[in-house]
Short mmCIF file of C-alpha atoms and ligand atoms in Angstrom, two decimals:
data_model
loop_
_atom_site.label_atom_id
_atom_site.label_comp_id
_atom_site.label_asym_id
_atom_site.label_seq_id
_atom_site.Cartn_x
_atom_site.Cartn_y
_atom_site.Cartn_z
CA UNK B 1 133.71 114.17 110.24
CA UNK B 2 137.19 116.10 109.95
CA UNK B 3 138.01 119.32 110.47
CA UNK B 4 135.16 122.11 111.60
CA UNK B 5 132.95 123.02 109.15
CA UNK B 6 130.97 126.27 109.69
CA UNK B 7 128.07 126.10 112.11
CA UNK B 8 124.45 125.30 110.54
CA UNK B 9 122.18 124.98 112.77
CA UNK B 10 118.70 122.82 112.25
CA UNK B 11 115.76 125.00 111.78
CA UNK B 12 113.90 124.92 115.17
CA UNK B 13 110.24 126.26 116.04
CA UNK B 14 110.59 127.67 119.48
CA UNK B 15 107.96 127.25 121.78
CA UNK B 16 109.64 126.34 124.72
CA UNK B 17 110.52 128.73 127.81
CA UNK B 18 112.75 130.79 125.44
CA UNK B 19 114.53 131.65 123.45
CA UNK B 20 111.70 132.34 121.41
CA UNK B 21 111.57 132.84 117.81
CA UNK B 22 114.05 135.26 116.32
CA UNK B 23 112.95 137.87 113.19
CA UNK B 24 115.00 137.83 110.29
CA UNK B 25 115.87 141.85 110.53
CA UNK B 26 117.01 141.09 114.08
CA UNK B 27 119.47 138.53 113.08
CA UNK B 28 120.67 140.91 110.36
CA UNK B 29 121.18 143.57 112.19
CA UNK B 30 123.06 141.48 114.58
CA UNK B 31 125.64 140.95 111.62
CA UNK B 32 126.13 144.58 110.91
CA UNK B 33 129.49 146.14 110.81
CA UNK B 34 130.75 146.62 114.48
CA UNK B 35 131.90 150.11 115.73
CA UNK B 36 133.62 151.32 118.53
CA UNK B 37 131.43 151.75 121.99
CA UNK B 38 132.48 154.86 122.32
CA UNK B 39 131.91 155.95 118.47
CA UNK B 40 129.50 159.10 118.07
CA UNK B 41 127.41 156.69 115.69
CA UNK B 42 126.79 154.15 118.58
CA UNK B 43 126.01 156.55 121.51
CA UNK B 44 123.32 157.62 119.24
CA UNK B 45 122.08 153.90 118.83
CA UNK B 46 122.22 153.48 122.42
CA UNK B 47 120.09 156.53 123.38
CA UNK B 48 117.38 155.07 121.15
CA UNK B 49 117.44 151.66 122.78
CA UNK B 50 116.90 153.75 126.00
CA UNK B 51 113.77 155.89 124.40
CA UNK B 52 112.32 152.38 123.13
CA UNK B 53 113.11 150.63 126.06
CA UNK B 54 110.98 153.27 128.25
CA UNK B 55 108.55 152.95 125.77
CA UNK B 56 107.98 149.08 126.43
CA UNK B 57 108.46 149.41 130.19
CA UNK B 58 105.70 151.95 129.82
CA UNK B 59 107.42 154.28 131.75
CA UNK B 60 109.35 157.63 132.10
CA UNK B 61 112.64 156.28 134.42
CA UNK B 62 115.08 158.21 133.48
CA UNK B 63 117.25 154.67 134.50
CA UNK B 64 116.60 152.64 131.96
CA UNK B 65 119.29 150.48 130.18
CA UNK B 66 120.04 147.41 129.19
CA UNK B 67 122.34 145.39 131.41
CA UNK B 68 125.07 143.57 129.55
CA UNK B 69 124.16 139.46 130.54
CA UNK B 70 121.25 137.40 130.36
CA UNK B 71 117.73 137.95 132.66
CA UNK B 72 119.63 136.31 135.43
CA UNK B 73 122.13 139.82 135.28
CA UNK B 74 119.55 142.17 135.68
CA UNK B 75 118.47 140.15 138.32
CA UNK B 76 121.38 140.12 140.16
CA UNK B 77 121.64 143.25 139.12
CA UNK B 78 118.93 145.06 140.70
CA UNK B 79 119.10 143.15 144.15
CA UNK B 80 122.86 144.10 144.42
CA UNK B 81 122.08 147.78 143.71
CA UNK B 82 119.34 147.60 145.99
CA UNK B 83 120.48 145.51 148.85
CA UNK B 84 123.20 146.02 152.08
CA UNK B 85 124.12 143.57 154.29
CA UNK B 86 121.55 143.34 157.03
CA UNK B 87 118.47 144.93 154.94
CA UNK B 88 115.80 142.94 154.95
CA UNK B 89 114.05 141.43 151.48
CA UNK B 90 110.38 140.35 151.09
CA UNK B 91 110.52 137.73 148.06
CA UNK B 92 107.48 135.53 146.63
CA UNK B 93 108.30 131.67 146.22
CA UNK B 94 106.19 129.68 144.35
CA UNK B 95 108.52 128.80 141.01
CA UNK B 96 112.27 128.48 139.91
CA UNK B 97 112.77 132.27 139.16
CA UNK B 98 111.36 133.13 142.68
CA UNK B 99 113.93 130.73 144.40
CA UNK B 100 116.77 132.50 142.35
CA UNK B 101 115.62 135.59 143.18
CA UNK B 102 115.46 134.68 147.14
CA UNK B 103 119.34 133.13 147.01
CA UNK B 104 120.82 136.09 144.93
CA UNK B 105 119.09 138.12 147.82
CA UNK B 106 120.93 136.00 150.37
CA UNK B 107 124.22 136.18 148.32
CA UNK B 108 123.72 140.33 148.68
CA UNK B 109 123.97 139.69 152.19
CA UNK B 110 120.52 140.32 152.66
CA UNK B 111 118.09 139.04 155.56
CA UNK B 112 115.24 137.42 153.26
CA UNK B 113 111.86 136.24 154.50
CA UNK B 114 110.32 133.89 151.88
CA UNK B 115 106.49 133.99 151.19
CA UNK B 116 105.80 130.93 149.98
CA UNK B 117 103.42 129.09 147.49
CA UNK B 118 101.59 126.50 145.60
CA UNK B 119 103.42 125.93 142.19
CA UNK B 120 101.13 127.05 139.48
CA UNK B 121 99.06 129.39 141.75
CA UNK B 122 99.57 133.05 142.39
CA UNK B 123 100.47 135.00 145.78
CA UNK B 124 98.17 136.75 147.60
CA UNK B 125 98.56 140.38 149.23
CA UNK B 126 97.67 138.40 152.69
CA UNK B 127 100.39 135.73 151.88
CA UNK B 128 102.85 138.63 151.98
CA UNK B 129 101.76 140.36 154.98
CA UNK B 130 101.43 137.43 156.59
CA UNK B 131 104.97 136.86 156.29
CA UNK B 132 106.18 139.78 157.08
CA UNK B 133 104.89 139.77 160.09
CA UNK B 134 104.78 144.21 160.72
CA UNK B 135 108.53 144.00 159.87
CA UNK B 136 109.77 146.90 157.92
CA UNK B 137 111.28 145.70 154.80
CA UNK B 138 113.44 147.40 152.06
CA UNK B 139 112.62 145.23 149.24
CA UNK B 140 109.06 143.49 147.81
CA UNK B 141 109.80 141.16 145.35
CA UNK B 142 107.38 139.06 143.18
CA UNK B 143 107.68 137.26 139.60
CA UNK B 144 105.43 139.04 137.03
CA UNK B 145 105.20 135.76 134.74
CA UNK B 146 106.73 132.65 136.39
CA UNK B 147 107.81 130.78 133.71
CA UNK B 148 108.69 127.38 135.89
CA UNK B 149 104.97 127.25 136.37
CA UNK B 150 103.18 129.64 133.99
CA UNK B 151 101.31 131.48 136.53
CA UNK B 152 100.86 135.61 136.53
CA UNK B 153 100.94 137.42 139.27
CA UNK B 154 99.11 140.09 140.07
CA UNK B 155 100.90 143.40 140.61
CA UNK B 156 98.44 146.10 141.97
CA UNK B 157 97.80 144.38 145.35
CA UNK B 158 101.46 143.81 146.31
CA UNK B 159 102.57 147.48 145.35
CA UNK B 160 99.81 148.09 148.31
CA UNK B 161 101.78 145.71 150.50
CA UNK B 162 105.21 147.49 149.94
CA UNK B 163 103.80 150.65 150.51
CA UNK B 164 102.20 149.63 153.59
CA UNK B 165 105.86 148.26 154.42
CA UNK B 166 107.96 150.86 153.43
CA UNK B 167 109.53 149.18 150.74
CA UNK B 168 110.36 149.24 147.29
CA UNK B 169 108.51 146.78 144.86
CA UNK B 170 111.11 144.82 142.38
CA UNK B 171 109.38 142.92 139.70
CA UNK B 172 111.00 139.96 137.41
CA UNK B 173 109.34 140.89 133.96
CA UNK B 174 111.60 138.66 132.31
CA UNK B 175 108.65 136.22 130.44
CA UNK B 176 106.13 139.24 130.21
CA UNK B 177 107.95 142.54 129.00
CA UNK B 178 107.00 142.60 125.10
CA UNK B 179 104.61 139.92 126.01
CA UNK B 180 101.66 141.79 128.20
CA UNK B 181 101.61 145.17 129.90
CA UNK B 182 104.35 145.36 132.77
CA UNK B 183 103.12 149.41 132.78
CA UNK B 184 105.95 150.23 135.21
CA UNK B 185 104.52 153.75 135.86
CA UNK B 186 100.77 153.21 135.90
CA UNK B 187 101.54 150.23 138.49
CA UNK B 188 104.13 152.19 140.40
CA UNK B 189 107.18 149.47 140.13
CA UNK B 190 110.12 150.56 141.44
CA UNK B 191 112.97 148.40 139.85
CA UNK B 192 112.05 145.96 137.11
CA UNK B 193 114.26 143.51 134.94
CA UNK B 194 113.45 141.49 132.07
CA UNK B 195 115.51 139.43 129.35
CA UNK B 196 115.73 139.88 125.35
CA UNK B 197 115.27 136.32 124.27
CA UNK B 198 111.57 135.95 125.54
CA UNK B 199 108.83 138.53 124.64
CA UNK B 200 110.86 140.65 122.63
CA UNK B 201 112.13 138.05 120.11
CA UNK B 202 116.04 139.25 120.28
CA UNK B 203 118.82 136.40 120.68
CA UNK B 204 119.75 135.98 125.10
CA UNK B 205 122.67 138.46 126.37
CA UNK B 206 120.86 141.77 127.49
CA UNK B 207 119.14 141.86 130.75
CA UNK B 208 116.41 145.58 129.94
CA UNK B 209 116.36 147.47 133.43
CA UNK B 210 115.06 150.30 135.26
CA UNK B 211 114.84 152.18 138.27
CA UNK B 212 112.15 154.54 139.62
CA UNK B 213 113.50 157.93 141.00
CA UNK B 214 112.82 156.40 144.51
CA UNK B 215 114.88 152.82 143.63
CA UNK B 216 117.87 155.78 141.85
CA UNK B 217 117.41 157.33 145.24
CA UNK B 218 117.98 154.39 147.34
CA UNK B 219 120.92 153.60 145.38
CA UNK B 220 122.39 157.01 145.86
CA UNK B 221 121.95 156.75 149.76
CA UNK B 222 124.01 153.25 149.77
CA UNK B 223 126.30 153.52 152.84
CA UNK B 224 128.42 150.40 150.92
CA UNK B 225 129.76 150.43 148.09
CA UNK B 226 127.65 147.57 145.35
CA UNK B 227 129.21 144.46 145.82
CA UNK B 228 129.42 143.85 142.46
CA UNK B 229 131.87 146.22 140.48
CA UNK B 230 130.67 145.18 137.11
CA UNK B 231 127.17 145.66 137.95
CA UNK B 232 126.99 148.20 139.77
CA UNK B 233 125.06 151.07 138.40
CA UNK B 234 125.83 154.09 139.90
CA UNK B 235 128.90 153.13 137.32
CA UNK B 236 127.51 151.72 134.17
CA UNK B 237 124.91 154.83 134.07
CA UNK B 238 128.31 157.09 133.92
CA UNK B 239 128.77 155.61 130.31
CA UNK B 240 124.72 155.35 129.72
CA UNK B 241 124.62 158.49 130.61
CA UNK B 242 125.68 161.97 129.33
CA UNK B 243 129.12 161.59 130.87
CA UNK B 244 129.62 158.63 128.38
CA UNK B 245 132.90 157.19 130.78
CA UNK B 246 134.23 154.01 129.95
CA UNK B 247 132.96 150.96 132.49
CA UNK B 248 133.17 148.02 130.17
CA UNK B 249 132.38 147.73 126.39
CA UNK B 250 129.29 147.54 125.76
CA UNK B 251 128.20 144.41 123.56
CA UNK B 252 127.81 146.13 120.32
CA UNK B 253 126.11 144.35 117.85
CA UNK B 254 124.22 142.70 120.58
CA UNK B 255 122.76 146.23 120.90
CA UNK B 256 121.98 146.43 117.47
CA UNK B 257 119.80 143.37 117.23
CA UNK B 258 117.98 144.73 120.56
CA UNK B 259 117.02 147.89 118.87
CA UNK B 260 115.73 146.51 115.79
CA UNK B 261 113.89 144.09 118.37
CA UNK B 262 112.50 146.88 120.16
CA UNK B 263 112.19 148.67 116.63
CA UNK B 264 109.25 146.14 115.63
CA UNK B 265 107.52 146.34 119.00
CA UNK B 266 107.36 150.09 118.57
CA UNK B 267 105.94 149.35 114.85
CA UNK B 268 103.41 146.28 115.53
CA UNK B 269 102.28 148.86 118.36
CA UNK B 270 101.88 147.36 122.44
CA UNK B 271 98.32 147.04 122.43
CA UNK B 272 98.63 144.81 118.90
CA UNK B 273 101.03 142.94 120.78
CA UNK B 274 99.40 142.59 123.76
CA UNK B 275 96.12 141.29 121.90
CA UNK B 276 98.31 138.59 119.78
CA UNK B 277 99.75 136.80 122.61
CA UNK B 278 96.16 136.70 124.21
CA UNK B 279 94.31 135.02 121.25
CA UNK B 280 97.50 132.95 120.17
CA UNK B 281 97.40 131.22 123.72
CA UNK B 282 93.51 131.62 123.62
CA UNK B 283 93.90 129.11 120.49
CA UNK B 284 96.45 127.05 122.09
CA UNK B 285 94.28 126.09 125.32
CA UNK B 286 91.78 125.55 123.86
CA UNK B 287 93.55 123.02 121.74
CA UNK B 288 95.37 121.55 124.02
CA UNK B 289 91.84 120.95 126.05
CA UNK B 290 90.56 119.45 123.05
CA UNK B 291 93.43 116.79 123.08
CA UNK B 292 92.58 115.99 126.53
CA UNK B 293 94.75 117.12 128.29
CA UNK B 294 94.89 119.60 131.83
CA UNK B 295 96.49 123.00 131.79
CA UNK B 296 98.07 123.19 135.06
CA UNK B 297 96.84 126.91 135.96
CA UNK B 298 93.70 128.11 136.44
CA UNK B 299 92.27 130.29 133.63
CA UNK B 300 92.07 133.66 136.24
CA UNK B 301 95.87 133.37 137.04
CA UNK B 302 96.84 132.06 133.25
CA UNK B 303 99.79 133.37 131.72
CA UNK B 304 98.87 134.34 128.13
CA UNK B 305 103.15 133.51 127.18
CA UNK B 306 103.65 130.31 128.75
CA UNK B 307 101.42 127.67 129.31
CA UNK B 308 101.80 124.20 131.54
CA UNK B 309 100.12 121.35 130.33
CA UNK B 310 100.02 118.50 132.88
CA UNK B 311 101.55 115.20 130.91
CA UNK B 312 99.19 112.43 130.93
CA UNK B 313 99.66 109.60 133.47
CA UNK B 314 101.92 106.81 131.42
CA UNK B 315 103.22 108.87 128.53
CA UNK B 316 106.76 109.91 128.76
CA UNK B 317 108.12 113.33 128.83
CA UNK B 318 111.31 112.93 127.34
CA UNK B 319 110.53 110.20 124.75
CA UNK B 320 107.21 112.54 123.42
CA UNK B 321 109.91 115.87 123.27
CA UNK B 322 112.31 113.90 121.81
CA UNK B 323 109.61 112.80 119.05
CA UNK B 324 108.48 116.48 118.57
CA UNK B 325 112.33 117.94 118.12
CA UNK B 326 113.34 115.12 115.93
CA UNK B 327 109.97 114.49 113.37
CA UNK B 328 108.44 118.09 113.25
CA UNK B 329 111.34 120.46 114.65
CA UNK B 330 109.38 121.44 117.16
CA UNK B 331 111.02 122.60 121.07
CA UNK B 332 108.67 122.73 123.91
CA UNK B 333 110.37 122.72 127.55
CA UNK B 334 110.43 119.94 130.10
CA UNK B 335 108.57 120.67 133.70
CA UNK B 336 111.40 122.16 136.25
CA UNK B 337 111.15 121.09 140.00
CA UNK B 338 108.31 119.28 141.11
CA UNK B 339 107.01 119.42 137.70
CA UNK B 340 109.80 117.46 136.20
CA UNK B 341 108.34 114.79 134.16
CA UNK B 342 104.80 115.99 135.13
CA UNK B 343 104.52 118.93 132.86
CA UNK B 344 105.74 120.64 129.84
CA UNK B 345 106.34 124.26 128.95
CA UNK B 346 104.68 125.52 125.81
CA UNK B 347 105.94 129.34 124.99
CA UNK B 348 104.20 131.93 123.17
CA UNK B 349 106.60 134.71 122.88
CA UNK B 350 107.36 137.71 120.88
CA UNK B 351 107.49 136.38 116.90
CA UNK B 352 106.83 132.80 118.13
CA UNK B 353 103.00 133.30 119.38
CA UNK B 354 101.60 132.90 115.64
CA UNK B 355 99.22 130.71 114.32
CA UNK B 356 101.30 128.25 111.89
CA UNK B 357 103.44 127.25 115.56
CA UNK B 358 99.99 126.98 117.37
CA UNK B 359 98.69 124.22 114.55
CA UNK B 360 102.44 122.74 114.13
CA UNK B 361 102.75 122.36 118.36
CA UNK B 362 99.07 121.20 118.67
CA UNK B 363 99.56 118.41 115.61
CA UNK B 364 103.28 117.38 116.82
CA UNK B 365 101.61 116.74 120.51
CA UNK B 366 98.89 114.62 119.02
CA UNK B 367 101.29 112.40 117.06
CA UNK B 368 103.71 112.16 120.26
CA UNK B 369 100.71 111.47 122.42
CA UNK B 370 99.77 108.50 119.54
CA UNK B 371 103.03 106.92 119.55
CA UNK B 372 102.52 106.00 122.97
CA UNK B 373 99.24 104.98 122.86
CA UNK B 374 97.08 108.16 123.71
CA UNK B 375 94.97 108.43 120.68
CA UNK B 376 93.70 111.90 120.94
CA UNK B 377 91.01 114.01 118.54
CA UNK B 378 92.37 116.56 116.18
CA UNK B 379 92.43 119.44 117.97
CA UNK B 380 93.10 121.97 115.15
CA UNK B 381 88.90 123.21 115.08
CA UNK B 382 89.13 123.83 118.79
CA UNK B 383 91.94 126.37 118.27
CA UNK B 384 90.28 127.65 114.49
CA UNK B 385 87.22 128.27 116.46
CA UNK B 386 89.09 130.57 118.63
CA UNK B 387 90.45 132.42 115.47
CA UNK B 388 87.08 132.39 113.82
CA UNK B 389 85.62 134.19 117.53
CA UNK B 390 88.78 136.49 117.21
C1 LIG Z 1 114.37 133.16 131.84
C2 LIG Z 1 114.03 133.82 133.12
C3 LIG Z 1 115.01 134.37 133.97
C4 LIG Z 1 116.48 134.21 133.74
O1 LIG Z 1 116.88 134.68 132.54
P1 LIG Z 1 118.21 134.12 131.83
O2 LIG Z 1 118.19 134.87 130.55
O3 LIG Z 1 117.99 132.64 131.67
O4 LIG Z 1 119.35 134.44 132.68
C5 LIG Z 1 114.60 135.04 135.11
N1 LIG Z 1 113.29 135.15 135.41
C6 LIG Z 1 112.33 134.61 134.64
C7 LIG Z 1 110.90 134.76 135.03
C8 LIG Z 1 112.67 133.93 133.48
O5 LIG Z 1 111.71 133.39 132.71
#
């Protein structure tokens, strides 16, 4: 090949840990004419990402923007807004996302006590007292939908713990936020982050945020300056805000493709949405069961989003991805720490959790399971008898 011909990329189905599936409008409205950040036209574009974004937090938070970065920025960014050197941090550690969130802690300076877990099981309330041992703490933080392991984690019982502890309760809503109800209000979360290329179906680079008035408070009574001047907030909400100052331009078109995102959330309605991740997945264990093989989490602590599906002893996790990339276009995700080679990742999100990719990933896995000698049934009437029951 000579030169550099223009990018064409293969036509994936995206059922791995994300990105998920993109919609066509999305993708157009990413190519729409770029303006300037500070152009009348695009404050008003902004202001409705805020409205829709509250709307799919489920919440009133005046604090609500999206973060310019991936899930990992609105990680980072809500544990350096929230956290001084010396406070102490109360973070949930039973996946990848959970370990991140305990070293970014650490990075803030924070003093962070780790309540740890099985992998592919969900915390208990107890686990957390337990660890914190009657110590006040500034910060409870747990993973909503852990997508290392596919586990979610219940909410209710930990916002009990932090209020028993003084703190405020930070949720990582990253794989759930579009996906199932993170109802930010209802649950009384105080700071909550999620990602655009999961649930919601937008291409990664926002990280969707916001505060509770006690989490803005907190941030107001900072004796230190936040560590990070490119994330810190009481900044960028001077140009989300009505003061509309310049911090750092905001990623235009990336904003675009966010609102229409948010745009067909607000259309298909939450509960729809809600309801067509559950029976999508519904149809895809019950599948995957009927192929033999064992999803990793129990049905109570399921997430409806992502599923792990324990690979079978002697077939090979690469080799069988490989073979569903290459022969049906198909991307599932590989198992990440101790499930490395043990596991795969099968996501449901936003436009992805449809029926078409729940037949195409349940008859790609029974031809990679047959090419290495795991004859398996068809597994297509377990799933249409979940469709037929829905
Ligand atoms: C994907 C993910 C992140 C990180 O998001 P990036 O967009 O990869 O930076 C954080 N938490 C959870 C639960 C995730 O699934």
């Amino acid at each position: 090949m000579t030169g550099f011909p223009p990018i064409d990329p293969p036509p994936r189905v995206l059922l791995g840990p994300g990105p998920s599936a993109v919609p066509a409008s999305v993708l157009r409205a990413l190519g729409l004419p770029t303006v300037g950040h500070l152009d009348r036209y695009f404050l008003e574009i902004g202001d409705q990402v805020g409205a829709l974004l509250r709307e799919v937090f489920e919440t009133k938070n005046e604090l609500t923007l999206p973060i310019s970065g991936t899930g990992s920025a609105g990680m980072e960014a809500v544990l350096a807004n929230l956290l001084e050197p010396g406070d102490r941090a109360l973070i949930g550690v039973h996946g990848v996302f959970g370990t991140r969130m305990a070293e970014v802690a650490r990075r803030c300076g924070a003093e962070v006590v780790e309540v740890t877990g099985d992998w592919g099981r969900a915390l208990a309330a107890e686990d957390f007292r337990k660890a914190a041992q009657g110590r006040g703490m500034k910060l409870v933080c747990a993973v909503h939908a852990e997508t290392s392991t596919g586990v979610l984690q219940p909410l209710e019982p930990l916002r009990e713990v932090a209020d028993e502890l003084g703190a405020l309760f930070v949720v990582d809503a990253v794989t759930s936020l579009g996906g199932l109800s993170v109802a930010v209000d209802a649950r009384r979360l105080d700071a909550v982050y999620s990602g655009t290329q999961k649930c919601l179906s937008c291409p990664p680079g926002l990280a969707p945020l916001t505060f509770s008035p006690a989490a803005a408070a907190a941030l107001a009574r900072r004796r230190t300056p936040v560590q990070s001047w490119y994330l810190d907030l009481t900044l960028v909400t001077r140009y989300w805000g009505s003061e509309r100052l310049y911090h750092h331009t905001a990623p235009i078109n990336m904003i675009y493709g966010l609102h229409e995102a948010l745009r067909l959330v607000h259309e298909e309605g939450l509960e729809a949405r809600f309801r067509r991740h559950r029976l999508h997945a519904a149809a895809l264990w019950a599948g995957l069961e009927a192929l033999g093989l064992a999803l990793l989490v129990p049905a109570a602590e399921r997430l409806p989003t992502l599923t792990t599906v324990r690979i079978p002893e002697g077939v090979d996790d690469l080799k069988a991805r490989n073979l569903l990339l290459d022969e049906f276009g198909v991307e599932i995700g590989g198992g990440l720490g101790p499930l490395k080679g043990k596991a795969w990742r099968i996501g449901l999100m936003g436009a992805s959790a449809d029926r078409r990719n729940v037949n195409a990933c349940l008859c790609a896995l029974r031809a990679a399971l047959a090419a290495q000698r795991y004859p398996a049934p068809d597994p297509i009437p377990a799933a249409d008898a979940v469709y037929g029951a829905g």
